[in-house]
Every structure is written in structure tokens, then in C-alpha cells.
Short mmCIF file of C-alpha atoms in Angstrom, two decimals:
data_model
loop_
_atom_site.label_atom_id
_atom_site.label_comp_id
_atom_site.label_asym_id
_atom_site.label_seq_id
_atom_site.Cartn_x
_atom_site.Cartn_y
_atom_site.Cartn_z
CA UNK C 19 -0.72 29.35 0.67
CA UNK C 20 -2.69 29.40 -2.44
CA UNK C 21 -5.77 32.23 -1.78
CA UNK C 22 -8.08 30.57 -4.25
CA UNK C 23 -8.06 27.56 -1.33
CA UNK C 24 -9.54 29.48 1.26
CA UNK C 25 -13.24 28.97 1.32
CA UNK C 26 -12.28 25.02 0.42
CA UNK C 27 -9.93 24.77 2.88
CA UNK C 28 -12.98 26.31 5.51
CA UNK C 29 -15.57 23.62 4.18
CA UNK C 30 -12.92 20.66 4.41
CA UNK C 31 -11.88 21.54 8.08
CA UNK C 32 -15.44 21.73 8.92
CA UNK C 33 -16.16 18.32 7.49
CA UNK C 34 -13.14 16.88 9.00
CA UNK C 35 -14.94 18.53 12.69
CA UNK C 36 -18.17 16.50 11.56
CA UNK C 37 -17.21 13.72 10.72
CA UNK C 38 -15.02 13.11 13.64
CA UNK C 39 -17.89 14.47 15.86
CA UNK C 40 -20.87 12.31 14.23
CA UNK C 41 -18.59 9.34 14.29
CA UNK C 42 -18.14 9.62 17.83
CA UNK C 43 -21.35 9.99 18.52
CA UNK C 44 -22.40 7.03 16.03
CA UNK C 45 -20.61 4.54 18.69
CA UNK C 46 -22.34 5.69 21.72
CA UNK C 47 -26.25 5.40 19.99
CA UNK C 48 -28.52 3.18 21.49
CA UNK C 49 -29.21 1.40 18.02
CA UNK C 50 -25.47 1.54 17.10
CA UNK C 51 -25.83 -1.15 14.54
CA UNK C 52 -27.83 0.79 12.19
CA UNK C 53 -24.49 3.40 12.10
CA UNK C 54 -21.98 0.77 11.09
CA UNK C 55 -21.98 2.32 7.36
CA UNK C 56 -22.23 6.07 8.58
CA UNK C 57 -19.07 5.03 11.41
CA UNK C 58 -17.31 3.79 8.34
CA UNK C 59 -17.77 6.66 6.16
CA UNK C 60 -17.30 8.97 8.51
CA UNK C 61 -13.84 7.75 9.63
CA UNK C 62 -13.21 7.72 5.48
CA UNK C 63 -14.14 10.75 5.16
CA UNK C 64 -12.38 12.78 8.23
CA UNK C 65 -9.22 10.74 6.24
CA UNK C 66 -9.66 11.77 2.78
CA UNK C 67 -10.46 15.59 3.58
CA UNK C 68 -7.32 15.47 6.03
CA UNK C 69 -4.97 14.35 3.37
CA UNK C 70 -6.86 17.31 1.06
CA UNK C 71 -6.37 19.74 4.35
CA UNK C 72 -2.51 19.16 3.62
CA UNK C 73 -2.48 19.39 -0.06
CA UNK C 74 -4.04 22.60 -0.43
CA UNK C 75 -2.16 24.13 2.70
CA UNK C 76 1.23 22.84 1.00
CA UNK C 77 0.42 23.80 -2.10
CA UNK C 78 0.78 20.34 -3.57
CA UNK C 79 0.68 19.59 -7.04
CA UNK C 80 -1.38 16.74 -6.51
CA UNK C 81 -4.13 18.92 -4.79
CA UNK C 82 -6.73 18.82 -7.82
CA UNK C 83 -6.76 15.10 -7.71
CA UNK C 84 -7.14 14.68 -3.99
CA UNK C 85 -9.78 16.74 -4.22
CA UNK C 86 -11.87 15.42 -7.02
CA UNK C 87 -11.70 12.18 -4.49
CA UNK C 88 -12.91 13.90 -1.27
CA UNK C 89 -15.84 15.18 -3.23
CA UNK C 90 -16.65 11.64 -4.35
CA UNK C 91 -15.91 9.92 -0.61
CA UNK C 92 -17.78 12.97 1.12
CA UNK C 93 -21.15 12.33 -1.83
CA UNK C 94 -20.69 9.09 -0.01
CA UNK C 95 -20.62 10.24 3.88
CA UNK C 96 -23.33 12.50 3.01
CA UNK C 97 -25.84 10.21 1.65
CA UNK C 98 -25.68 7.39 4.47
CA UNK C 99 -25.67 10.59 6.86
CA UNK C 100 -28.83 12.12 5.47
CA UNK C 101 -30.53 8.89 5.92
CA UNK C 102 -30.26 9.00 9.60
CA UNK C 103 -32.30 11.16 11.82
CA UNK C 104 -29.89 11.93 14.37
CA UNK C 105 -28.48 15.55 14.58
CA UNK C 106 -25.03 14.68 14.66
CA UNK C 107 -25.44 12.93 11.26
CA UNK C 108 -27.54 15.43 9.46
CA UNK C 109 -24.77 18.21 10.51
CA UNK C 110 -22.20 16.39 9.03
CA UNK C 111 -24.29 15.67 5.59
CA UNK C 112 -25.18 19.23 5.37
CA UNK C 113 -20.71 19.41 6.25
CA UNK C 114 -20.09 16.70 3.75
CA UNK C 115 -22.40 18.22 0.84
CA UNK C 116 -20.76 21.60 1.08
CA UNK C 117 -16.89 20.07 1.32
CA UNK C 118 -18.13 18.23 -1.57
CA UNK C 119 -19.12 21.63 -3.70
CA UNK C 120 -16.48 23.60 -2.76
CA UNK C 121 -13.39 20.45 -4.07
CA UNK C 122 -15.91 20.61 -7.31
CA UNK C 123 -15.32 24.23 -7.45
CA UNK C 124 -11.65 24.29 -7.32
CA UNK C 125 -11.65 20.92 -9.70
CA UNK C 126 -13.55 22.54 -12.15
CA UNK N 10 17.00 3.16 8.86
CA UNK N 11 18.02 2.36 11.92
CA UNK N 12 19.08 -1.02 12.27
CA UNK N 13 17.34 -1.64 16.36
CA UNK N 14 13.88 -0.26 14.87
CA UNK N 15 13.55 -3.44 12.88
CA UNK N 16 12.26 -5.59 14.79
CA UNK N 17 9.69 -3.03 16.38
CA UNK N 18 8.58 -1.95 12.94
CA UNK N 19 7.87 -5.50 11.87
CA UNK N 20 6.02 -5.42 15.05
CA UNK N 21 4.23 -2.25 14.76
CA UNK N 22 2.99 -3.27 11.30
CA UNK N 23 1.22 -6.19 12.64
CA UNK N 24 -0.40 -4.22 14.78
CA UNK N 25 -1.44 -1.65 12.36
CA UNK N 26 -2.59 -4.51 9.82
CA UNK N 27 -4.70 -6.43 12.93
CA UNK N 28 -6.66 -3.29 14.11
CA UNK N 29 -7.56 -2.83 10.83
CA UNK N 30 -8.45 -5.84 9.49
CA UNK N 31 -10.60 -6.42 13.50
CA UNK N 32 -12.27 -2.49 12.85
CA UNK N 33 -13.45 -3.31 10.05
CA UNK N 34 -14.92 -7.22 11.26
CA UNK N 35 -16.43 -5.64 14.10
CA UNK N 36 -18.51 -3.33 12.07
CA UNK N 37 -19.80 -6.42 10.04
CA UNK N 38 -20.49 -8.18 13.90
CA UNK N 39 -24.15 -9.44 14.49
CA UNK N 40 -24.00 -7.70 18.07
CA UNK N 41 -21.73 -4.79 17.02
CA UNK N 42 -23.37 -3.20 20.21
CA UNK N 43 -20.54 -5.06 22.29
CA UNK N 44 -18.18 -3.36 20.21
CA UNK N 45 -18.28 -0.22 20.06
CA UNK N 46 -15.00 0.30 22.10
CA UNK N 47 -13.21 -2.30 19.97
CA UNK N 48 -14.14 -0.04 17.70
CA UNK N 49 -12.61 2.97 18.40
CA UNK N 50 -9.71 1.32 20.30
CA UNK N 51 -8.72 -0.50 17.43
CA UNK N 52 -9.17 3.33 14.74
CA UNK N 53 -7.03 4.45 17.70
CA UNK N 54 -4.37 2.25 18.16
CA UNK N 55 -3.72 2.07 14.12
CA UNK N 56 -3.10 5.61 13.97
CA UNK N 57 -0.30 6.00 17.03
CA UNK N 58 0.77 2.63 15.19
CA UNK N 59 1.27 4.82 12.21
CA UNK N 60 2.48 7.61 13.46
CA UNK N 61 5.44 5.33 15.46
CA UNK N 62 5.84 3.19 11.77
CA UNK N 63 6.97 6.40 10.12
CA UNK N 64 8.36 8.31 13.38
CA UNK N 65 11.29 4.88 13.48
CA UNK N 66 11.57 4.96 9.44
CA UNK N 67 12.52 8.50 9.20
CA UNK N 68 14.77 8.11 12.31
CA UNK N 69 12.62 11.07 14.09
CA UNK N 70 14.20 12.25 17.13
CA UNK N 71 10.49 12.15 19.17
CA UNK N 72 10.47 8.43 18.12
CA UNK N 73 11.07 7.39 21.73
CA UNK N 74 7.98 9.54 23.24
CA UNK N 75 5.91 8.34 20.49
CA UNK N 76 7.05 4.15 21.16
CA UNK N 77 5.99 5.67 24.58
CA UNK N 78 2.74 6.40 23.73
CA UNK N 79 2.53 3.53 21.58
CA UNK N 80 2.83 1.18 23.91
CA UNK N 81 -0.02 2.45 26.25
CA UNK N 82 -2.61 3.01 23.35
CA UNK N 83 -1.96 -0.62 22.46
CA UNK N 84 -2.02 -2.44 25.65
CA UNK N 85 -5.56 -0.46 25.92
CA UNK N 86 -7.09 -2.09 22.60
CA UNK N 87 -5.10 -5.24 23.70
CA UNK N 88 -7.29 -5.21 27.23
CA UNK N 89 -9.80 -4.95 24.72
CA UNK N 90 -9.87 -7.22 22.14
CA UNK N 91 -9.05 -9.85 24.60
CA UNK N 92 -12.08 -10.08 26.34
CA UNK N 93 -13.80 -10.96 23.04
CA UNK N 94 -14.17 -14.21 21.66
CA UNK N 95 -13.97 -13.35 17.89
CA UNK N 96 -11.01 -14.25 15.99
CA UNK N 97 -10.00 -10.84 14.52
CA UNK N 98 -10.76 -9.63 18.44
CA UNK N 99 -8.27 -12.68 19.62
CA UNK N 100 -5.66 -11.79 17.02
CA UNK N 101 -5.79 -7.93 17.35
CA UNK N 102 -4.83 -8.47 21.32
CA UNK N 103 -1.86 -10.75 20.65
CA UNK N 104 -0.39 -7.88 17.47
CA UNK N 105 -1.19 -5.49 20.13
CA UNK N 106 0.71 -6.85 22.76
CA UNK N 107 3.65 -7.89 20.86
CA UNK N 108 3.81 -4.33 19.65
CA UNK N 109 3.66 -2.66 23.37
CA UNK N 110 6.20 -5.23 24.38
CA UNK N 111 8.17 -4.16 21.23
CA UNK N 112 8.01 -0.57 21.60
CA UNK N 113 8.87 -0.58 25.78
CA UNK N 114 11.82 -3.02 24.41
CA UNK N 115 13.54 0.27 22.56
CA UNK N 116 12.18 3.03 25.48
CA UNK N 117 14.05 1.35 28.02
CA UNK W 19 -8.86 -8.79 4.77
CA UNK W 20 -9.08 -8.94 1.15
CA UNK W 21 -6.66 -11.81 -0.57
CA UNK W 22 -6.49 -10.52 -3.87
CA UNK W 23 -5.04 -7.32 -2.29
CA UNK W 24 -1.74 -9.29 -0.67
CA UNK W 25 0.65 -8.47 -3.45
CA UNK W 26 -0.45 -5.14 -3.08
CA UNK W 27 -0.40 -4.19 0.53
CA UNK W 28 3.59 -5.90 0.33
CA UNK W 29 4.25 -3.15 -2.72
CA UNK W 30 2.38 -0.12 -0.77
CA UNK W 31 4.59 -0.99 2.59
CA UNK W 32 7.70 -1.41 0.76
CA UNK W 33 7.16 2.22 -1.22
CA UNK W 34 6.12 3.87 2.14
CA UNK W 35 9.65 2.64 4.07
CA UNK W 36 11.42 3.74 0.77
CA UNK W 37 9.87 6.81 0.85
CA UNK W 38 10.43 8.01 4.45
CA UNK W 39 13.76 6.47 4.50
CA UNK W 40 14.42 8.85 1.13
CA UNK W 41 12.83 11.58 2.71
CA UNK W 42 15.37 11.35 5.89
CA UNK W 43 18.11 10.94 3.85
CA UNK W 44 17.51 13.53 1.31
CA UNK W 45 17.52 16.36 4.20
CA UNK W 46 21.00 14.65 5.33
CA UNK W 47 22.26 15.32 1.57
CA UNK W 48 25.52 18.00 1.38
CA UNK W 49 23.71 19.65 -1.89
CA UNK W 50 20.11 19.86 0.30
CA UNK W 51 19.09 22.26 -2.76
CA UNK W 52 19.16 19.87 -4.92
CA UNK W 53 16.89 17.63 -3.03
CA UNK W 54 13.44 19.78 -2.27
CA UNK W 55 11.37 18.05 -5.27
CA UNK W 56 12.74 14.75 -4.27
CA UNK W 57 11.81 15.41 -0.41
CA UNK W 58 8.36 17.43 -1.14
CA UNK W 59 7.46 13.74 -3.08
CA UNK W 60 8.48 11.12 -1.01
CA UNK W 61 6.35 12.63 1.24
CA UNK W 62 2.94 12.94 -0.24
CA UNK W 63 3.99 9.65 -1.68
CA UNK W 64 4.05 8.21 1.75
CA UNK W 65 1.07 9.55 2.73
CA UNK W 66 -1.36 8.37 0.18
CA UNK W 67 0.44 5.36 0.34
CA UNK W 68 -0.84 5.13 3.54
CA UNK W 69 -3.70 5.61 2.92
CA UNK W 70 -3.97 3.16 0.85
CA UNK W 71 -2.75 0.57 2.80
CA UNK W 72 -5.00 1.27 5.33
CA UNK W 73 -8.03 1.04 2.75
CA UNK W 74 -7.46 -2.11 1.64
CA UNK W 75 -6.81 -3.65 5.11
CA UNK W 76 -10.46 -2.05 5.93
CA UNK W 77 -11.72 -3.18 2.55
CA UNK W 78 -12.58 0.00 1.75
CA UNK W 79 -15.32 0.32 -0.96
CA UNK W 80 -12.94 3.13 -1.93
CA UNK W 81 -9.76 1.08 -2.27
CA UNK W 82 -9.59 1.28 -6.13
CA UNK W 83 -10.41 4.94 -6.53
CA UNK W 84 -7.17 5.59 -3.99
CA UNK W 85 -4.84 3.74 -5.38
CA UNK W 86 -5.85 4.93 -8.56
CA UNK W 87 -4.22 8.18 -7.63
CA UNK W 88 -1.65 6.46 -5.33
CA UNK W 89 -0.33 4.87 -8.64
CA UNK W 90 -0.41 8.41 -10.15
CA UNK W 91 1.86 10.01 -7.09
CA UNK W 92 4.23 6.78 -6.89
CA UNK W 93 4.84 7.35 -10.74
CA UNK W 94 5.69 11.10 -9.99
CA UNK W 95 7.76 10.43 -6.97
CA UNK W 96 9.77 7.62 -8.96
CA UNK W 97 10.19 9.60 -12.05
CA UNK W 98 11.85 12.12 -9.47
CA UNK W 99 13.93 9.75 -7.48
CA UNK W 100 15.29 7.87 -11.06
CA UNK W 101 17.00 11.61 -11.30
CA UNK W 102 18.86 11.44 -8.59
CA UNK W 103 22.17 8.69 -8.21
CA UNK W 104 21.96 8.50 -4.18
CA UNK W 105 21.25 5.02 -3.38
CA UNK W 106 18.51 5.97 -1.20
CA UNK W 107 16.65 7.72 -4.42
CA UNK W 108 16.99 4.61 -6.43
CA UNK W 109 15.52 2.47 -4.13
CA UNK W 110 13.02 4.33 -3.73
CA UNK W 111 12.16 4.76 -7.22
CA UNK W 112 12.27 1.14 -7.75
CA UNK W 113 9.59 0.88 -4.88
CA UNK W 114 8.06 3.57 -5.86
CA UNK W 115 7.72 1.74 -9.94
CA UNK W 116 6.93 -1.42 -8.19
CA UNK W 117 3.93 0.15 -6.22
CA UNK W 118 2.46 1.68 -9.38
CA UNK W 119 2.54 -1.85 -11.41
CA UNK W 120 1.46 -3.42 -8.04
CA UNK W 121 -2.05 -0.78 -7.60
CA UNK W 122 -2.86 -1.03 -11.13
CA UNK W 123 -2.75 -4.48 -11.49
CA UNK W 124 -6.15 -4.26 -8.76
CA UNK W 125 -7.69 -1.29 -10.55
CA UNK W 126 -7.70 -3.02 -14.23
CA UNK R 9 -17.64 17.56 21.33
CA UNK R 10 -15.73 18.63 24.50
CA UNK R 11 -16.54 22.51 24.75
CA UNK R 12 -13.36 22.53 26.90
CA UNK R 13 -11.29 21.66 23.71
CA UNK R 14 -12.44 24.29 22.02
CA UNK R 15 -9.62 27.23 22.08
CA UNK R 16 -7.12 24.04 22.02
CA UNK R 17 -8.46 22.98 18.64
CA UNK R 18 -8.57 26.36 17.24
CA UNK R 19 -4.81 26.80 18.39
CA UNK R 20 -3.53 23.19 17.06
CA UNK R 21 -5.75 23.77 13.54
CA UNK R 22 -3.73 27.29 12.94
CA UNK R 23 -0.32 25.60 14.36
CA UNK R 24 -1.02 22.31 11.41
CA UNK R 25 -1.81 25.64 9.22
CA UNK R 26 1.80 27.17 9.83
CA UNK R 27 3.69 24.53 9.65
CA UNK R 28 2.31 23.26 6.64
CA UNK R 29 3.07 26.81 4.97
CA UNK R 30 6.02 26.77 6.55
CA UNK R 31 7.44 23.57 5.11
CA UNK R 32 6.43 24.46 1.81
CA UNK R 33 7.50 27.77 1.91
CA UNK R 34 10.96 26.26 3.20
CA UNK R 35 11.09 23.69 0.43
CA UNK R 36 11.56 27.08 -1.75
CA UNK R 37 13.79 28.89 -0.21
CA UNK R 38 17.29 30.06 -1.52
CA UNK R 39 19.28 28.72 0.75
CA UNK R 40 17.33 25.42 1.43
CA UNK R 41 20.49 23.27 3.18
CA UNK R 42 20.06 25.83 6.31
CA UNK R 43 16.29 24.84 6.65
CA UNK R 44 16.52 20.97 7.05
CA UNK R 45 15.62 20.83 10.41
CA UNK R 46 13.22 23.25 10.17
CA UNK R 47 11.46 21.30 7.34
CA UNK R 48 11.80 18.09 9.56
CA UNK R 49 9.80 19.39 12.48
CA UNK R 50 7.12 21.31 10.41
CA UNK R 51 6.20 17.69 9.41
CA UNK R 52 6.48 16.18 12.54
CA UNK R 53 4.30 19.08 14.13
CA UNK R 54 1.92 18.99 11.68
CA UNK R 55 1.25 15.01 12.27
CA UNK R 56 1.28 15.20 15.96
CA UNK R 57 -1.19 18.05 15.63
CA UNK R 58 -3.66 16.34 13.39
CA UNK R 59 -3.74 13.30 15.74
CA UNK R 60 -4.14 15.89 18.47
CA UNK R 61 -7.07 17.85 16.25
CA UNK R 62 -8.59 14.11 15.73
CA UNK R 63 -8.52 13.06 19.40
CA UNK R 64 -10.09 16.12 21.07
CA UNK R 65 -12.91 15.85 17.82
CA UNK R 66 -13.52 12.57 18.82
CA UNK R 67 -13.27 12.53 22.58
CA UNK R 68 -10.60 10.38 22.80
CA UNK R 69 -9.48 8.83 26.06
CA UNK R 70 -6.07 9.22 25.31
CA UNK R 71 -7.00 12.96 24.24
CA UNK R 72 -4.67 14.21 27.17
CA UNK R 73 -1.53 12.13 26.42
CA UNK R 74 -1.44 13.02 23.15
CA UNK R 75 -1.38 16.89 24.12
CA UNK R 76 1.25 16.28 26.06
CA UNK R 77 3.45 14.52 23.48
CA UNK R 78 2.04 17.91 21.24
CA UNK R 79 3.00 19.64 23.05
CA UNK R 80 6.68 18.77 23.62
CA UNK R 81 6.70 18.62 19.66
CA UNK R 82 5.40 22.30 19.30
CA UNK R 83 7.99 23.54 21.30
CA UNK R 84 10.79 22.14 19.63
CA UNK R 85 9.08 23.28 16.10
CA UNK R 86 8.77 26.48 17.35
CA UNK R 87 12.56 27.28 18.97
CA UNK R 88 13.89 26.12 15.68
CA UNK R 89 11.15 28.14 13.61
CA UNK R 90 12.02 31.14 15.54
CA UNK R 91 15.78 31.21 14.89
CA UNK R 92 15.13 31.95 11.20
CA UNK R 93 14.20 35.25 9.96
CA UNK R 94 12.04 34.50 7.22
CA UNK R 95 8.14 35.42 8.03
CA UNK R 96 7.07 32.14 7.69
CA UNK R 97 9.14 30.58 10.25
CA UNK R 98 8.51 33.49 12.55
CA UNK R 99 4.64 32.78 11.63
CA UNK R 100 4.92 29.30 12.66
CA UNK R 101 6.93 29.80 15.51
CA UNK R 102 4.19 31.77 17.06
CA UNK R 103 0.99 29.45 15.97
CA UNK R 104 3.40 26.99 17.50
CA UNK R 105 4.17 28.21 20.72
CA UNK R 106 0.57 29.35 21.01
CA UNK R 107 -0.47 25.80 20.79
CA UNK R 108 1.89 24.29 22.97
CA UNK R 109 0.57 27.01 25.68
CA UNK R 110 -3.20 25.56 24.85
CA UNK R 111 -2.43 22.02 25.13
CA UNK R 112 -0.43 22.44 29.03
CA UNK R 113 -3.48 24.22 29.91
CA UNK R 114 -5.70 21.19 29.09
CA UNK R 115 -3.54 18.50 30.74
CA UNK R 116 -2.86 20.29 34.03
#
């Protein structure tokens, strides 16, 4: 596997863990239907950065496009997340923000 | 291909295509409170869906323990939908359903 | 569901079959060696087609952006299949062509 | 998330690691024809292992069934990983029987 992935691969398996956490959590909230938008960007987002979990790990030669699209779908995540008070939701922006740097870093 | 998958593929696609298109409704739902394990039921039952679609079209020799699997995931968001009145809730049950029956057709 | 993404979804599940049915086929083949671009392909082909499909039966507000790329990766995996005279390779190029035309027909 | 998962998701994120390198690393090798089945079950692994990864993140009811079936699919990864000498496949074989140990431990 490619060495320059490393710290990406770390922030994208990270954000895959939040998202799939926060999500969870999302559906058992007492107000759940203020989290509709952060439910579906979180689900987006644990899909996107899975796909971009493969790519890098297989070396694909489509892994600089994948990429550039996780960091624009996990922008996304971590702007509805931020909004929310809940601590599940402002892990996974923090999660989201740095997945998003580190794809820029390898894109650029 | 294998020739007996077809009609559980057609079948598992329908399923796939219903939890999706009944995920996304509920999130749009004026009381998506009630819905929260449509919800995930329905992310659920699309991704063993997906996993059997591909396990049958690239004739994997685990397909049978995955139909398996299959099956019980969808008669779960079946159970589900079904005791909601909502169309894309109504629909989702039946594309579930046809799929477990489908999947235990090619087990046995 | 989205009606002006019918024509589309059809194309995306057509590619995906081709694709894992090439796949399967390809690691059947006598000259294997041959194969490995041809096999690495249809797969990441399949998977982004899946994720597409899956986006536009949620309505993702990130449906264009993936099959944006998904066009990109069915071009690449048809260009490679075109190569090859096994029947399974042509078909899938030909679903693989179709797919492209088919997602950038939404995107323009 | 489950703080009983947690060794199991460490052990099924390093197994979707492996195989992952392993396939690709595979998909290079000399004498490719003798590594068909080994690139067939790196994929397969990796896929049951993500859903695996995805179900303990999220809590999923069917969390334990889906071990299970992970388990079964590590195993059979790993015996054919383990019959090949190159250091991938004895890498894998490893991070695959490791995870197939962590998953029996959560369903019994």
C-alpha cells in the first residue's frame, strides 16, 4: 500500500467510525426530526469515505478522484453536524473536517 | 450467471430499489419520530440486498449463507414497514417479502 | 424516486451485472495474466456503480457529482474490456459505454 | 458505540486492510493464474468485513449474524491465503484468522 496514504487513510477510517456512530445516535434523539439531514449525510458520508478506504488501500488509479469527492460530501456532513449541539454530531464534524483536509492534501 | 439466481436477483433488486426509495420518504415524513426503525431497517436491509445482488452475479460460493441472511434481514424491515400506513412503507414490506421468499426459495 | 433518473438507474444495473459477471469470468480465463487490468476494473466499476444507483434511488443531492466520476470509471473499464475478444468483456464494455452516455446525459 | 465491539472492530478494520493489499498485490503478481481464488476471497472478505465494521459502528441488531457469516468468510480467506508463500498472503492470512477468532468470541 501506497505510504503517502497513511495519515488519509487514519482520518477516513475515523470518519467512517463517526459517522456511523452519530448516525446511530441521530435515530434514537428525542427531537429526531431535526437530524433527518445530519442521518442523511452521515449515512453519505460513512459511503463515500468507504469506497475512498478501498481505493487508497488497493492502490486504485481512480483514488485522486474519489477523494476530491469525499472531501466535498464530508464539507457537507460537517456543516449540518456542526449545527447541532449534540456530542455525537460535533465529533463527527470535527471527523468530517479533518477527512476532508487530509483527501485535499493528497488531491493537491 | 447462473441461470436459478434470476429470478431471485430480479427479486432482490426490488428490494434494494424499495428500501431506498421508503429511507429516503421516511426522512421527508411529518412524524419521522415513528420511523426511526424504518429507518435503519430499510439502510439495513439494502445493504445485505447488495451484498446477495453481487454475491449471485459473481456466482460466489458464500451466496447461499448470504440468501440466508438475506432473508432474515428482510422479513425484519418487512415486519416493519408493514405496520405503517405510508405507501413507500406498504410497498417496501411487499419487495421485502417477495425477496425473503425468493432467497429461502434457492437455500432450500 | 426521481423520474428523470429511470433511464439511468436501467444503464447503472445493467453495467453493474456486466461487470461482476466479467469479473467472475475473467478469473475463470486459461491466460488469467492477461486478465488483471480487466478484473481490477470491473470491479471498482461495480462499485461506484453502486453507488450510484443507490444515490439516485435516495435522491441524493450528490447524485450528479457521483456519476460524474461513475461515467469516468465506466469509460476506463470499457476502454479495457473493448481489448479483450471474450464475450463476457464485450458485453461488458457495451454496458459499460452505455452507462457512461446514460450518467452524462443527467449531469449535462 | 458498543465498547464490547471494540477489539472486534480493530481486528475486522486490519483483516479489510490485508485483504485489500492482498488483492492488489495479487493482481501483480508473476504468476497471476495460481492466485484466482485467492483474489476471489480477498474481495469477498473485504465486503463481508465492511458490513461487519458498519454493523458493530452502528449497533446493529443483526450485528451478531453478520459476525457469524464473517466469520465463516475469514476462515476460508485465510486457509487459502496461507497456502501461498508470498508475504502478503501470509499477512492476510493472519489479520484473517485473527478476525475470525474476534468475531466467535462476540457471538458465543
Amino acid at each position: 500500500m501506497n505510504a503517502q496514504y497513511k495519515s488519509c487513510i487514519e482520518a477516513v477510517y475515523r470518519c467512517i467510525e463517526a459517522c456511523n456512530v452519530c448516525y446511530h445516535a441521530c435515530l434514537k434523539e428525542e427531537h429526531m426530526s431535526n437530524m433527518s439531514k445530519c442521518i442523511e449525510l452521515d449515512r453519505e458520508c460513512a459511503e463515500i469515505c468507504t469506497l475512498a478506504l478501498h481505493s487508497m488501500q488497493r492502490s486504485s488509479t481512480f483514488a485522486i478522484q474519489i477523494l476530491s469527492l469525499c472531501a466535498e460530501i464530508c464539507d457537507a456532513c460537517g456543516t449540518e453536524c456542526k449545527s447541532h449541539n449534540h456530542q455525537h454530531c460535533q465529533d463527527c464534524a470535527q471527523a468530517c473536517f479533518r477527512c476532508a483536509e487530509e483527501c485535499r492534501k493528497l488531491i493537491s
